[in-house]
């Protein structure tokens, strides 16, 4: 049902945690009735994502897609990170069951919200 990559990131998610002095914070989903994701960013002077962490409440797929979102974004410029799609996340995971593909939407939405927050704090 789940790919090896999904199970690996579910069991041992990369970039799990909080960045206390984050340059941008983005949220997606609702904690009341489903999956909920928060992404924290550190951005360097060249607008490259130097660190990224996440916390998520959700299923196996939500954990794996959140982790993969951070893996794909880390080291990219904010402009490059804005081009990450749900399909990129699902492909990097080796696929997801059709009923779980919606979990990849959380990663993109939270990442975009974190970048928007970073830009607003910076004054862009």
Short mmCIF file of C-alpha atoms in Angstrom, two decimals:
data_model
loop_
_atom_site.label_atom_id
_atom_site.label_comp_id
_atom_site.label_asym_id
_atom_site.label_seq_id
_atom_site.Cartn_x
_atom_site.Cartn_y
_atom_site.Cartn_z
CA UNK A 1 0.00 0.00 0.00
CA UNK A 2 2.76 2.50 0.94
CA UNK A 3 6.11 2.87 -0.80
CA UNK A 4 9.38 2.17 0.99
CA UNK A 5 10.14 5.92 1.04
CA UNK A 6 6.79 6.73 2.68
CA UNK A 7 7.41 4.12 5.38
CA UNK A 8 10.98 5.35 5.92
CA UNK A 9 9.88 8.97 6.44
CA UNK A 10 6.90 7.94 8.55
CA UNK A 11 9.15 5.90 10.85
CA UNK A 12 12.00 8.39 10.91
CA UNK A 13 10.89 11.79 9.59
CA UNK A 14 13.62 14.18 8.48
CA UNK A 15 13.51 17.83 9.59
CA UNK A 16 11.02 17.19 12.41
CA UNK A 17 10.98 19.93 15.04
CA UNK A 18 10.66 23.64 15.67
CA UNK A 19 12.89 26.58 14.79
CA UNK A 20 12.46 29.00 17.70
CA UNK A 21 13.77 32.05 15.81
CA UNK A 22 12.18 31.19 12.47
CA UNK A 23 12.21 33.74 9.65
CA UNK A 24 8.86 32.43 8.44
CA UNK A 25 6.12 30.18 9.82
CA UNK A 26 3.32 28.66 7.75
CA UNK A 27 0.32 26.57 8.72
CA UNK A 28 -2.11 24.41 6.77
CA UNK A 29 -5.05 22.22 7.69
CA UNK A 30 -7.14 22.30 10.83
CA UNK A 31 -6.26 20.84 14.19
CA UNK A 32 -9.96 20.48 15.02
CA UNK A 33 -10.90 17.78 12.55
CA UNK A 34 -7.97 16.54 10.52
CA UNK A 35 -4.37 16.87 9.45
CA UNK A 36 -2.55 19.99 10.60
CA UNK A 37 0.96 21.08 9.56
CA UNK A 38 3.28 23.89 10.65
CA UNK A 39 6.50 24.65 8.72
CA UNK A 40 9.32 26.80 10.13
CA UNK A 41 11.93 28.43 7.85
CA UNK A 42 15.35 29.99 8.22
CA UNK A 43 16.38 31.95 5.14
CA UNK A 44 19.94 33.17 4.49
CA UNK A 45 21.05 36.47 2.96
CA UNK A 46 20.87 34.95 -0.54
CA UNK A 47 17.20 34.00 0.00
CA UNK A 48 18.09 30.31 0.25
CA UNK A 49 16.26 28.11 2.75
CA UNK A 50 19.12 27.22 5.08
CA UNK A 51 16.98 25.33 7.59
CA UNK A 52 13.44 24.04 7.62
CA UNK A 53 11.51 22.09 10.25
CA UNK A 54 7.97 20.86 10.60
CA UNK A 55 5.43 19.60 13.08
CA UNK A 56 2.36 17.73 11.93
CA UNK A 57 -0.69 16.09 13.38
CA UNK A 58 -1.95 13.43 11.03
CA UNK A 59 -1.66 10.02 9.47
CA UNK A 60 1.32 8.18 8.02
CA UNK A 61 0.92 9.96 4.69
CA UNK A 62 0.69 13.39 6.32
CA UNK A 63 3.94 12.77 8.21
CA UNK A 64 5.77 11.44 5.14
CA UNK A 65 4.54 14.20 2.79
CA UNK A 66 5.42 16.89 5.33
CA UNK A 67 8.91 15.49 5.74
CA UNK A 68 9.38 15.20 1.96
CA UNK A 69 8.22 18.80 1.50
CA UNK A 70 11.02 19.96 3.79
CA UNK A 71 13.57 17.71 2.08
CA UNK A 72 12.66 19.14 -1.33
CA UNK A 73 12.71 22.77 -0.10
CA UNK A 74 15.90 22.74 1.99
CA UNK A 75 18.76 24.44 0.18
CA UNK A 76 16.53 25.97 -2.49
CA UNK A 77 15.89 29.67 -2.92
CA UNK A 78 12.45 30.84 -1.85
CA UNK A 79 11.54 31.28 -5.52
CA UNK A 80 12.54 27.68 -6.29
CA UNK A 81 10.65 26.43 -3.23
CA UNK A 82 7.49 28.20 -4.39
CA UNK A 83 7.58 26.01 -7.52
CA UNK A 84 7.37 22.74 -5.56
CA UNK A 85 4.09 21.04 -6.42
CA UNK A 86 1.95 18.34 -4.87
CA UNK A 87 2.99 16.10 -7.76
CA UNK A 88 6.69 16.69 -6.96
CA UNK A 89 6.09 15.52 -3.39
CA UNK A 90 4.09 12.43 -4.37
CA UNK A 91 6.65 11.49 -7.05
CA UNK A 92 9.57 11.88 -4.63
CA UNK A 93 7.76 9.51 -2.25
CA UNK A 94 7.32 6.89 -4.94
CA UNK A 95 3.57 7.46 -4.99
CA UNK A 96 0.72 7.44 -2.50
CA UNK A 97 -2.59 5.60 -2.39
CA UNK A 98 -5.16 7.72 -4.26
CA UNK A 99 -7.13 8.42 -1.09
CA UNK A 100 -3.99 9.87 0.55
CA UNK A 101 -2.74 12.16 -2.22
CA UNK A 102 -4.58 15.08 -0.59
CA UNK A 103 -1.98 14.97 2.20
CA UNK A 104 0.58 16.46 -0.20
CA UNK A 105 -1.59 19.58 -0.41
CA UNK A 106 -0.75 20.37 3.21
CA UNK A 107 2.98 20.53 2.49
CA UNK A 108 2.66 22.92 -0.43
CA UNK A 109 0.14 25.13 1.38
CA UNK A 110 2.21 25.37 4.58
CA UNK A 111 5.46 25.95 2.67
CA UNK A 112 3.89 28.74 0.63
CA UNK A 113 2.40 30.27 3.79
CA UNK A 114 5.83 30.16 5.51
CA UNK A 115 7.43 31.90 2.53
CA UNK A 116 4.65 34.51 2.52
CA UNK A 117 5.21 35.06 6.24
CA UNK A 118 8.98 35.39 5.68
CA UNK A 119 8.42 37.98 2.96
CA UNK A 120 5.95 39.95 5.05
CA UNK A 121 8.34 40.03 8.01
CA UNK A 122 11.10 41.18 5.65
CA UNK A 123 8.89 43.88 4.20
CA UNK A 124 8.52 42.53 0.64
#
